CSV table of C-alpha atoms and ligand atoms in Angstrom, one decimal:
chain,number,residue,atom,x,y,z
K,1,UNK,CA,0.0,0.0,0.0
K,2,UNK,CA,1.3,3.4,-0.9
K,3,UNK,CA,1.3,5.7,2.1
K,4,UNK,CA,1.4,9.4,1.9
K,5,UNK,CA,5.0,10.5,2.3
K,6,UNK,CA,5.8,11.8,5.8
K,7,UNK,CA,9.3,13.0,6.6
K,8,UNK,CA,10.7,14.6,9.7
K,9,UNK,CA,13.5,16.7,10.8
K,10,UNK,CA,14.5,15.7,14.3
K,11,UNK,CA,17.1,17.9,15.7
K,12,UNK,CA,18.5,17.5,19.2
K,13,UNK,CA,18.8,20.8,21.0
K,14,UNK,CA,22.4,20.2,22.1
K,15,UNK,CA,24.1,23.1,20.4
K,16,UNK,CA,24.2,25.3,17.4
K,17,UNK,CA,22.6,24.4,14.1
K,18,UNK,CA,25.4,23.9,11.8
K,19,UNK,CA,25.1,23.7,8.0
K,20,UNK,CA,25.1,19.9,8.1
K,21,UNK,CA,22.1,19.7,10.4
K,22,UNK,CA,20.3,22.2,8.4
K,23,UNK,CA,21.0,20.3,5.2
K,24,UNK,CA,19.4,17.2,6.7
K,25,UNK,CA,16.3,19.3,7.5
K,26,UNK,CA,16.3,20.8,4.0
K,27,UNK,CA,16.5,17.4,2.2
K,28,UNK,CA,13.7,16.0,4.4
K,29,UNK,CA,11.7,19.1,3.5
K,30,UNK,CA,12.5,18.9,-0.2
K,31,UNK,CA,11.6,15.2,-0.4
K,32,UNK,CA,8.3,15.8,1.3
K,33,UNK,CA,7.4,18.7,-0.9
K,34,UNK,CA,8.5,16.9,-4.1
K,35,UNK,CA,6.2,14.0,-3.2
K,36,UNK,CA,3.3,16.1,-2.0
K,37,UNK,CA,3.9,14.8,1.5
K,38,UNK,CA,4.0,16.2,5.0
K,39,UNK,CA,7.1,17.6,6.7
K,40,UNK,CA,7.3,17.3,10.4
K,41,UNK,CA,9.5,18.9,13.0
K,42,UNK,CA,10.2,16.9,16.1
K,43,UNK,CA,12.4,18.0,18.9
K,44,UNK,CA,14.6,15.1,20.3
K,45,UNK,CA,15.4,16.3,23.7
K,46,UNK,CA,15.7,13.0,25.6
K,47,UNK,CA,19.2,13.8,26.5
K,48,UNK,CA,18.5,16.6,29.0
K,49,UNK,CA,22.1,16.6,30.2
K,50,UNK,CA,23.3,17.8,26.9
K,51,UNK,CA,20.5,20.2,26.3
K,52,UNK,CA,21.7,23.7,25.6
K,53,UNK,CA,19.6,26.7,26.6
K,54,UNK,CA,18.1,28.5,23.7
K,55,UNK,CA,18.8,25.7,21.2
K,56,UNK,CA,15.2,24.9,20.6
K,57,UNK,CA,14.4,28.6,19.8
K,58,UNK,CA,17.3,28.6,17.5
K,59,UNK,CA,15.9,25.7,15.5
K,60,UNK,CA,12.7,27.6,15.0
K,61,UNK,CA,14.5,30.8,14.0
K,62,UNK,CA,16.8,29.0,11.6
K,63,UNK,CA,14.0,27.1,9.8
K,64,UNK,CA,11.9,30.2,9.5
K,65,UNK,CA,14.8,32.3,8.1
K,66,UNK,CA,15.7,29.4,5.7
K,67,UNK,CA,12.1,29.2,4.5
K,68,UNK,CA,11.9,25.5,5.5
K,69,UNK,CA,8.4,25.4,6.7
K,70,UNK,CA,7.1,22.5,8.6
K,71,UNK,CA,3.5,21.2,8.3
K,72,UNK,CA,3.4,19.7,11.8
K,73,UNK,CA,5.5,20.3,14.9
K,74,UNK,CA,5.4,21.6,18.4
K,75,UNK,CA,3.8,24.8,17.3
K,76,UNK,CA,1.6,23.1,14.6
K,77,UNK,CA,-0.5,20.2,15.8
K,78,UNK,CA,-1.3,17.7,13.1
K,79,UNK,CA,-2.8,15.1,15.3
K,80,UNK,CA,0.4,13.2,15.9
K,81,UNK,CA,1.7,15.2,18.9
K,82,UNK,CA,3.2,16.0,21.2
K,83,UNK,CA,6.2,16.7,19.0
K,84,UNK,CA,8.7,17.2,21.7
K,85,UNK,CA,10.2,14.0,23.2
K,86,UNK,CA,10.2,15.2,26.8
K,87,UNK,CA,6.5,15.7,26.5
K,88,UNK,CA,6.1,12.1,25.3
K,89,UNK,CA,7.7,10.5,28.3
K,90,UNK,CA,4.5,8.6,29.3
K,91,UNK,CA,4.4,6.8,26.0
K,92,UNK,CA,7.7,4.9,25.9
K,93,UNK,CA,7.4,2.7,29.0
K,94,UNK,CA,4.2,1.2,27.8
K,95,UNK,CA,5.7,0.4,24.4
K,96,UNK,CA,8.8,-1.1,26.1
K,97,UNK,CA,6.5,-3.3,28.2
K,98,UNK,CA,4.5,-4.3,25.1
K,99,UNK,CA,7.7,-5.3,23.4
K,100,UNK,CA,8.6,-7.6,26.3
K,101,UNK,CA,5.2,-9.3,25.8
K,102,UNK,CA,5.8,-9.6,22.1
K,103,UNK,CA,9.2,-11.3,22.8
K,104,UNK,CA,11.3,-8.5,21.4
K,105,UNK,CA,12.7,-7.2,24.7
K,106,UNK,CA,13.4,-8.4,28.3
K,107,UNK,CA,13.8,-7.2,31.8
K,108,UNK,CA,17.3,-7.0,33.0
K,109,UNK,CA,18.3,-6.7,36.7
K,110,UNK,CA,22.0,-6.6,36.3
K,111,UNK,CA,23.5,-4.0,38.6
K,112,UNK,CA,26.3,-1.6,38.0
K,113,UNK,CA,28.9,-3.8,39.7
K,114,UNK,CA,28.0,-6.7,37.5
K,115,UNK,CA,28.1,-4.6,34.3
K,116,UNK,CA,31.5,-3.2,35.3
K,117,UNK,CA,32.8,-6.7,35.7
K,118,UNK,CA,32.2,-7.1,31.9
K,119,UNK,CA,34.2,-4.1,31.0
K,120,UNK,CA,37.3,-4.4,28.9
K,121,UNK,CA,40.5,-2.4,29.5
K,122,UNK,CA,39.0,0.6,27.7
K,123,UNK,CA,36.0,0.6,30.1
K,124,UNK,CA,33.6,-0.6,27.4
K,125,UNK,CA,31.4,-3.6,27.8
K,126,UNK,CA,29.0,-5.6,25.6
K,127,UNK,CA,26.2,-6.9,27.6
K,128,UNK,CA,26.5,-10.7,28.0
K,129,UNK,CA,22.7,-11.4,27.8
K,130,UNK,CA,22.7,-12.6,31.4
K,131,UNK,CA,19.0,-11.8,32.0
K,132,UNK,CA,17.8,-12.7,28.5
K,133,UNK,CA,16.4,-16.1,29.5
K,134,UNK,CA,15.2,-15.5,33.1
K,135,UNK,CA,12.3,-17.6,34.1
K,136,UNK,CA,9.1,-15.4,33.8
K,137,UNK,CA,8.0,-16.2,37.3
K,138,UNK,CA,11.4,-15.0,38.7
K,139,UNK,CA,11.0,-11.8,36.6
K,140,UNK,CA,7.6,-11.2,38.1
K,141,UNK,CA,8.8,-11.8,41.6
K,142,UNK,CA,11.7,-9.5,41.3
K,143,UNK,CA,9.5,-6.8,39.7
K,144,UNK,CA,7.0,-7.1,42.5
K,145,UNK,CA,9.8,-6.9,45.0
K,146,UNK,CA,10.6,-3.5,43.5
K,147,UNK,CA,14.1,-4.4,42.2
K,148,UNK,CA,15.6,-1.9,39.9
K,149,UNK,CA,15.6,-3.0,36.2
K,150,UNK,CA,16.1,-1.8,32.7
K,151,UNK,CA,14.4,-3.2,29.5
K,152,UNK,CA,16.7,-4.5,26.9
K,153,UNK,CA,16.2,-5.3,23.2
K,154,UNK,CA,16.1,-9.0,22.6
K,155,UNK,CA,18.1,-9.1,19.4
K,156,UNK,CA,17.2,-12.3,17.5
K,157,UNK,CA,20.1,-14.7,17.2
K,158,UNK,CA,21.7,-15.9,14.0
K,159,UNK,CA,20.0,-13.5,11.6
K,160,UNK,CA,21.3,-10.9,9.3
K,161,UNK,CA,19.4,-7.6,9.5
K,162,UNK,CA,19.3,-6.0,6.2
K,163,UNK,CA,17.7,-3.0,4.5
K,164,UNK,CA,18.0,-1.0,1.3
K,165,UNK,CA,19.1,2.5,1.9
K,166,UNK,CA,17.9,5.0,-0.8
K,167,UNK,CA,21.4,6.4,-1.1
K,168,UNK,CA,23.8,3.7,0.0
K,169,UNK,CA,22.0,0.6,-1.2
K,170,UNK,CA,22.0,-2.6,0.8
K,171,UNK,CA,23.2,-2.4,4.4
K,172,UNK,CA,23.4,-5.5,6.4
K,173,UNK,CA,24.6,-6.3,9.9
K,174,UNK,CA,24.8,-9.7,11.5
K,175,UNK,CA,22.7,-10.0,14.7
K,176,UNK,CA,25.8,-11.3,16.5
K,177,UNK,CA,27.2,-7.8,16.1
K,178,UNK,CA,24.2,-6.2,17.7
K,179,UNK,CA,24.2,-5.8,21.4
K,180,UNK,CA,21.0,-6.4,23.5
K,181,UNK,CA,21.0,-2.6,24.1
K,182,UNK,CA,18.9,-0.8,26.7
K,183,UNK,CA,15.6,0.6,25.5
K,184,UNK,CA,14.2,1.7,28.8
K,185,UNK,CA,16.5,2.9,31.5
K,186,UNK,CA,16.1,2.2,35.3
K,187,UNK,CA,14.5,5.6,35.7
K,188,UNK,CA,11.7,4.5,33.4
K,189,UNK,CA,12.8,6.9,30.6
K,190,UNK,CA,13.7,5.7,27.1
K,191,UNK,CA,17.1,5.6,25.6
K,192,UNK,CA,17.5,7.8,22.6
K,193,UNK,CA,17.3,4.9,20.1
K,194,UNK,CA,14.1,3.6,21.4
K,195,UNK,CA,12.3,7.0,21.6
K,196,UNK,CA,13.4,7.7,18.0
K,197,UNK,CA,11.9,4.4,16.7
K,198,UNK,CA,8.7,4.7,18.7
K,199,UNK,CA,8.2,8.3,17.6
K,200,UNK,CA,8.9,7.6,13.9
K,201,UNK,CA,6.4,4.8,14.0
K,202,UNK,CA,3.7,6.7,15.9
K,203,UNK,CA,4.1,9.8,13.8
K,204,UNK,CA,3.7,7.7,10.6
K,205,UNK,CA,7.1,8.6,9.2
K,206,UNK,CA,7.5,6.9,5.9
K,207,UNK,CA,11.0,8.1,5.0
K,208,UNK,CA,13.7,8.6,7.6
K,209,UNK,CA,16.2,11.1,6.2
K,210,UNK,CA,19.3,11.7,8.4
K,211,UNK,CA,23.1,11.7,8.6
K,212,UNK,CA,25.2,8.6,7.9
K,213,UNK,CA,26.1,8.4,11.6
K,214,UNK,CA,22.9,6.3,11.8
K,215,UNK,CA,23.5,4.2,8.8
K,216,UNK,CA,24.9,1.2,10.7
K,217,UNK,CA,22.6,1.4,13.7
K,218,UNK,CA,19.6,1.3,11.5
K,219,UNK,CA,19.5,-2.5,11.2
K,220,UNK,CA,19.2,-2.6,15.0
K,221,UNK,CA,16.3,-0.1,14.8
K,222,UNK,CA,14.7,-2.2,12.2
K,223,UNK,CA,14.7,-5.2,14.4
K,224,UNK,CA,12.5,-3.2,16.9
K,225,UNK,CA,10.1,-2.5,14.1
K,226,UNK,CA,10.0,-6.1,13.2
K,227,UNK,CA,9.4,-7.2,16.8
K,228,UNK,CA,6.5,-4.9,17.1
K,229,UNK,CA,5.1,-6.0,13.7
K,230,UNK,CA,5.4,-2.5,12.5
K,231,UNK,CA,6.1,-1.5,8.9
K,232,UNK,CA,9.6,-0.3,8.6
K,233,UNK,CA,10.2,3.2,7.1
K,234,UNK,CA,12.4,3.7,4.1
K,235,UNK,CA,15.8,5.3,4.9
K,236,UNK,CA,17.9,7.9,3.2
K,237,UNK,CA,21.2,8.5,4.9
K,238,UNK,CA,23.2,11.5,3.9
K,239,UNK,CA,27.0,11.7,3.6
K,240,UNK,CA,28.7,14.0,6.0
K,241,UNK,CA,29.8,17.6,5.4
K,242,UNK,CA,33.4,18.1,6.3
K,243,UNK,CA,35.3,21.0,7.6
K,244,UNK,CA,38.4,19.8,5.7
K,245,UNK,CA,39.7,16.5,4.4
K,246,UNK,CA,39.6,14.8,7.8
K,247,UNK,CA,37.2,16.6,10.1
K,248,UNK,CA,33.5,16.7,10.1
K,249,UNK,CA,31.6,19.9,10.9
K,250,UNK,CA,30.6,19.8,14.5
K,251,UNK,CA,28.0,21.7,16.4
K,252,UNK,CA,30.0,21.1,19.5
K,253,UNK,CA,32.7,23.4,18.2
K,254,UNK,CA,30.3,25.9,16.8
K,255,UNK,CA,31.5,25.1,13.2
K,256,UNK,CA,29.7,26.7,10.3
K,257,UNK,CA,26.7,27.9,12.2
K,258,UNK,CA,23.8,29.1,10.2
K,259,UNK,CA,23.1,32.2,12.3
K,260,UNK,CA,26.7,33.2,12.3
K,261,UNK,CA,26.6,33.4,8.5
K,262,UNK,CA,23.5,35.5,8.7
K,263,UNK,CA,25.2,37.9,11.0
K,264,UNK,CA,28.1,38.1,8.7
K,265,UNK,CA,25.7,39.3,6.0
K,266,UNK,CA,24.9,36.2,4.0
K,267,UNK,CA,21.4,35.9,2.6
K,268,UNK,CA,19.4,33.0,4.0
K,269,UNK,CA,18.4,31.9,0.5
K,270,UNK,CA,22.0,31.9,-0.7
K,271,UNK,CA,23.0,29.7,2.3
K,272,UNK,CA,20.2,27.3,1.7
K,273,UNK,CA,21.0,27.2,-2.0
K,274,UNK,CA,24.7,26.5,-1.2
K,275,UNK,CA,24.0,23.8,1.3
K,276,UNK,CA,21.5,22.1,-1.0
K,277,UNK,CA,24.5,21.5,-3.4
K,278,UNK,CA,26.6,20.0,-0.6
K,279,UNK,CA,25.8,16.4,-1.4
K,280,UNK,CA,23.2,16.8,-4.1
K,281,UNK,CA,23.4,17.9,-7.7
K,282,UNK,CA,20.3,18.4,-10.0
K,283,UNK,CA,20.3,16.6,-13.3
K,284,UNK,CA,21.1,19.8,-15.3
K,285,UNK,CA,24.0,20.8,-13.0
K,286,UNK,CA,22.4,24.1,-12.2
K,287,UNK,CA,23.9,26.0,-9.3
K,288,UNK,CA,21.7,28.9,-8.5
K,289,UNK,CA,18.2,27.8,-7.5
K,290,UNK,CA,15.4,29.0,-5.4
K,291,UNK,CA,13.8,26.8,-2.9
K,292,UNK,CA,10.9,26.2,-5.2
K,293,UNK,CA,13.2,25.3,-8.0
K,294,UNK,CA,15.1,22.9,-5.8
K,295,UNK,CA,11.8,21.3,-4.8
K,296,UNK,CA,11.0,20.6,-8.4
K,297,UNK,CA,14.5,19.3,-9.2
K,298,UNK,CA,15.1,17.3,-6.1
K,299,UNK,CA,15.7,13.6,-6.8
K,300,UNK,CA,17.5,11.0,-4.8
K,301,UNK,CA,19.6,9.9,-7.7
K,302,UNK,CA,21.4,13.2,-7.5
K,303,UNK,CA,22.5,12.6,-3.9
K,304,UNK,CA,26.2,11.8,-3.6
K,305,UNK,CA,27.7,8.9,-1.7
K,306,UNK,CA,30.8,10.7,-0.7
K,307,UNK,CA,31.3,13.5,1.8
K,308,UNK,CA,31.6,17.1,0.7
K,309,UNK,CA,33.8,19.8,2.0
K,310,UNK,CA,32.2,23.0,3.1
K,311,UNK,CA,33.8,25.8,1.1
K,312,UNK,CA,33.0,29.2,2.4
K,313,UNK,CA,34.6,30.9,-0.6
K,314,UNK,CA,32.1,29.2,-2.9
K,315,UNK,CA,29.2,30.1,-0.7
K,316,UNK,CA,30.4,33.7,-0.7
K,317,UNK,CA,30.5,33.8,-4.4
K,318,UNK,CA,27.0,32.4,-4.7
K,319,UNK,CA,25.8,35.0,-2.2
K,320,UNK,CA,27.3,37.7,-4.4
K,321,UNK,CA,25.4,36.3,-7.3
K,322,UNK,CA,22.2,36.6,-5.3
K,323,UNK,CA,23.0,40.2,-4.3
K,324,UNK,CA,23.7,41.2,-7.9
K,325,UNK,CA,20.5,39.6,-9.2
K,326,UNK,CA,18.4,41.7,-6.8
K,327,UNK,CA,16.4,44.7,-7.9
K,328,UNK,CA,17.8,48.0,-6.7
K,329,UNK,CA,15.0,48.3,-4.2
K,330,UNK,CA,15.5,44.8,-2.8
K,331,UNK,CA,19.2,45.4,-2.5
K,332,UNK,CA,18.6,48.7,-0.8
K,333,UNK,CA,16.4,47.0,1.8
K,334,UNK,CA,18.8,44.2,2.7
K,335,UNK,CA,21.8,46.4,2.6
K,336,UNK,CA,20.4,49.3,4.6
K,337,UNK,CA,21.3,48.2,8.1
K,338,UNK,CA,24.9,47.6,6.9
K,339,UNK,CA,25.0,51.0,5.2
K,340,UNK,CA,23.7,52.7,8.3
K,341,UNK,CA,26.4,51.0,10.3
K,342,UNK,CA,29.0,52.2,7.8
K,343,UNK,CA,27.9,55.9,7.8
K,344,UNK,CA,27.3,56.1,11.6
K,345,UNK,CA,24.6,58.8,11.5
K,346,UNK,CA,26.3,61.0,8.9
K,347,UNK,CA,24.2,62.5,6.2
K,348,UNK,CA,25.2,60.5,3.1
K,349,UNK,CA,22.9,59.4,0.3
K,350,UNK,CA,22.0,55.8,1.2
K,351,UNK,CA,20.6,54.9,-2.1
K,352,UNK,CA,23.8,56.0,-3.9
K,353,UNK,CA,25.8,54.0,-1.4
K,354,UNK,CA,23.6,50.9,-2.1
K,355,UNK,CA,24.0,51.4,-5.8
K,356,UNK,CA,27.8,51.6,-5.3
K,357,UNK,CA,28.0,48.4,-3.2
K,358,UNK,CA,25.5,46.1,-5.0
K,359,UNK,CA,28.2,44.6,-7.3
K,360,UNK,CA,31.1,45.2,-5.0
K,361,UNK,CA,30.5,43.2,-1.9
K,362,UNK,CA,29.8,39.4,-2.0
K,363,UNK,CA,28.4,39.5,1.5
K,364,UNK,CA,26.7,42.4,3.1
K,365,UNK,CA,29.1,42.3,6.1
K,366,UNK,CA,31.8,43.7,3.8
K,367,UNK,CA,29.9,46.9,3.3
K,368,UNK,CA,31.1,48.7,6.4
K,369,UNK,CA,34.8,48.0,5.8
K,370,UNK,CA,34.5,48.8,2.1
K,371,UNK,CA,32.8,52.1,3.0
K,372,UNK,CA,35.3,52.9,5.8
K,373,UNK,CA,36.5,55.8,3.7
K,374,UNK,CA,33.4,57.6,4.5
K,375,UNK,CA,34.7,58.2,8.0
K,376,UNK,CA,38.3,58.2,7.1
K,377,UNK,CA,39.8,61.5,6.4
K,378,UNK,CA,42.5,63.4,8.1
K,379,UNK,CA,46.3,63.1,8.1
K,380,UNK,CA,46.7,60.7,5.2
K,381,UNK,CA,49.9,59.0,4.5
K,382,UNK,CA,51.6,61.2,2.0
K,383,UNK,CA,53.1,58.3,0.1
K,384,UNK,CA,49.7,57.5,-1.1
K,385,UNK,CA,49.7,60.5,-3.4
K,386,UNK,CA,52.6,59.1,-5.4
K,387,UNK,CA,52.1,56.9,-8.4
K,388,UNK,CA,55.3,56.1,-10.3
K,389,UNK,CA,53.7,54.7,-13.5
K,390,UNK,CA,51.3,57.6,-13.9
K,391,UNK,CA,54.1,60.0,-13.0
K,392,UNK,CA,52.3,61.4,-10.0
K,393,UNK,CA,54.3,62.8,-7.1
K,394,UNK,CA,53.3,65.2,-4.4
K,395,UNK,CA,53.5,68.3,-6.6
K,396,UNK,CA,51.6,66.8,-9.4
K,397,UNK,CA,49.0,65.6,-6.9
K,398,UNK,CA,48.7,69.1,-5.5
K,399,UNK,CA,48.1,70.5,-8.9
K,400,UNK,CA,45.6,67.8,-9.7
K,401,UNK,CA,43.7,68.2,-6.4
K,402,UNK,CA,43.6,71.9,-6.7
K,403,UNK,CA,42.4,71.7,-10.3
K,404,UNK,CA,39.6,69.3,-9.4
K,405,UNK,CA,38.5,71.4,-6.4
K,406,UNK,CA,38.4,74.6,-8.6
K,407,UNK,CA,36.5,72.9,-11.3
K,408,UNK,CA,34.0,71.2,-9.1
K,409,UNK,CA,33.3,74.2,-6.8
K,410,UNK,CA,31.0,75.8,-9.4
K,411,UNK,CA,29.3,72.5,-10.5
K,412,UNK,CA,25.6,72.4,-9.6
K,413,UNK,CA,24.5,69.1,-10.8
K,414,UNK,CA,26.3,66.4,-8.7
K,415,UNK,CA,25.8,63.4,-11.0
K,416,UNK,CA,28.4,60.9,-12.2
K,417,UNK,CA,28.2,62.3,-15.8
K,418,UNK,CA,28.4,65.9,-14.8
K,419,UNK,CA,31.3,65.4,-12.4
K,420,UNK,CA,33.2,63.4,-15.0
K,421,UNK,CA,32.8,66.0,-17.7
K,422,UNK,CA,33.7,68.8,-15.3
K,423,UNK,CA,36.9,67.1,-14.1
K,424,UNK,CA,37.8,66.2,-17.7
K,425,UNK,CA,37.4,69.8,-18.9
K,426,UNK,CA,39.4,71.0,-15.9
K,427,UNK,CA,42.2,68.6,-16.7
K,428,UNK,CA,42.3,69.8,-20.3
K,429,UNK,CA,42.4,73.4,-19.3
K,430,UNK,CA,45.2,72.8,-16.8
K,431,UNK,CA,47.1,70.6,-19.3
K,432,UNK,CA,47.1,67.5,-17.1
K,433,UNK,CA,46.4,63.9,-17.9
K,434,UNK,CA,42.9,62.6,-16.9
K,435,UNK,CA,44.4,59.6,-15.2
K,436,UNK,CA,46.7,61.8,-13.0
K,437,UNK,CA,43.8,63.9,-11.9
K,438,UNK,CA,41.5,60.9,-11.2
K,439,UNK,CA,44.2,59.1,-9.2
K,440,UNK,CA,45.0,62.1,-7.0
K,441,UNK,CA,41.4,63.0,-6.6
K,442,UNK,CA,40.5,59.5,-5.4
K,443,UNK,CA,43.3,59.5,-2.8
K,444,UNK,CA,42.3,62.9,-1.6
K,445,UNK,CA,38.6,61.9,-1.4
K,446,UNK,CA,39.2,58.6,0.5
K,447,UNK,CA,42.6,58.3,2.0
K,448,UNK,CA,42.6,54.7,0.9
K,449,UNK,CA,44.8,52.8,-1.5
K,450,UNK,CA,41.9,50.6,-2.6
K,451,UNK,CA,38.3,51.9,-2.8
K,452,UNK,CA,35.1,50.3,-4.0
K,453,UNK,CA,34.9,52.7,-7.0
K,454,UNK,CA,36.9,55.3,-8.9
K,455,UNK,CA,37.3,59.0,-8.1
K,456,UNK,CA,34.0,60.0,-9.7
K,457,UNK,CA,31.9,57.4,-7.9
K,458,UNK,CA,33.6,58.3,-4.6
K,459,UNK,CA,32.7,62.0,-5.3
K,460,UNK,CA,29.1,61.0,-6.0
K,461,UNK,CA,28.6,59.1,-2.8
K,462,UNK,CA,30.4,61.7,-0.7
K,463,UNK,CA,28.3,64.5,-2.0
K,464,UNK,CA,29.5,67.9,-3.1
K,465,UNK,CA,30.2,69.5,0.2
K,466,UNK,CA,32.1,66.6,1.7
K,467,UNK,CA,34.0,66.1,-1.6
K,468,UNK,CA,35.1,69.7,-1.7
K,469,UNK,CA,36.1,69.7,2.0
K,470,UNK,CA,38.2,66.7,1.4
K,471,UNK,CA,39.9,68.0,-1.7
K,472,UNK,CA,40.7,71.3,0.0
K,473,UNK,CA,42.0,69.5,3.0
K,474,UNK,CA,44.4,67.5,0.8
K,475,UNK,CA,45.4,70.6,-1.0
K,476,UNK,CA,46.5,72.2,2.2
K,477,UNK,CA,48.2,69.0,3.4
K,478,UNK,CA,50.2,68.7,0.2
K,479,UNK,CA,51.1,72.4,0.2
K,480,UNK,CA,52.5,72.1,3.7
K,481,UNK,CA,54.5,69.1,2.9
K,482,UNK,CA,56.0,69.8,-0.4
G,1,LIG,N1,18.2,13.8,16.9
G,1,LIG,C1,19.1,13.2,15.9
G,1,LIG,C2,20.2,14.3,15.7
G,1,LIG,O1,20.0,15.4,16.0
G,1,LIG,C3,18.5,12.9,14.6
G,1,LIG,C4,18.3,11.4,14.5
G,1,LIG,C5,17.4,11.1,13.3
G,1,LIG,O2,17.1,11.9,12.5
G,1,LIG,O3,16.9,9.9,13.4
G,1,LIG,O4,21.3,13.9,15.3
């Protein structure tokens, strides 16, 4: 029977949301959308000790900014809730007990001391199935006597547990290699594995999409489905995203955190586009895609088996492409906070500054540093006025700056064309080369060796008054230092 596709994103609130976590959520979302299915958000917070304050809120903020909208979740009941594991704690014990009845699990009374006696030199033990075949009457007696217990999975012996992963193909593990692991702890709470399986089943998840770290424990999970007589979901495991050739991205170390990129001035849609390509490639090899286009193009065949390396330079480039493709108004809106930061309350024309920056900053966070010249004028380094190739030295620079100031003083229309024409005519009158004047003028206007635009553009964004003040200041500075 074909079931309606239901996928879920099940983050654990144990730290930041790095790019790899978000990509898992993105693929689960794309798969659901592509198949007209339902995308569910579940918060897997069984491990309260590792819970990080604010991490749940961050999951919501990140998904919202990324445009990855869930259909069901803690804030959107779809009839399968609660969607937060700590709110489901009453559920797991009864399922563990049911599994005992069904022969897929058993009570274990082994105490800490006994388990420690099984440890190897590294302090690791594999449970020796000591309680696996206890007489039911004895179990009853010990439970009635209130002895502490856990419930363990009764892994069938002598079988090979196999499944077909949508990305990695056939995965099989011999049952001899699977431990009779704990499903329900002595405090009556589930282990992570058990809660995950029970929830996926009860929430009707048809496709489990997650990182490869779960690839080899999935056969063990499947044995729980089998013991309950539940239909197994289909699995899609995703290869890891690496920081470099040997290290995976890690939320523990705050690597490649989505929100950090936003605060550096990346656009959410560009980040999402970039991470979609980390491990997946559409049939036509397109790179720049909207979320909607990705949904249409998403197919499992395009998912890679090998890990990919997170390359910030590439993401930066893609972000620049997004910025350039925006309309003037859109760009103005996203760039405004950064432009305001750059001008610090001064009276510059923000629209002119936005127009200047749109093609010149790959990420918005570069704007303040690229516009640093707006606040930067004073005792410039005099060496900057020298340009050997153009045959500019301090005295040529002085003549050029004076000429530009004189020409521009009477100019009324402060536009790029008008300034250009005016300076050009001034240079001709004064018998100077255009390049010499432009070079000297740019240094005088900005005090920087590298600027986001040439002299004319700098004059436009500075405005007439400020431009003249700067030219006159340089004139005096050069005069004094000849
Ligand atoms: N809570 C798990 C994690 O954050 C996800 C496990 C799963 O998707 O099954 O890694």
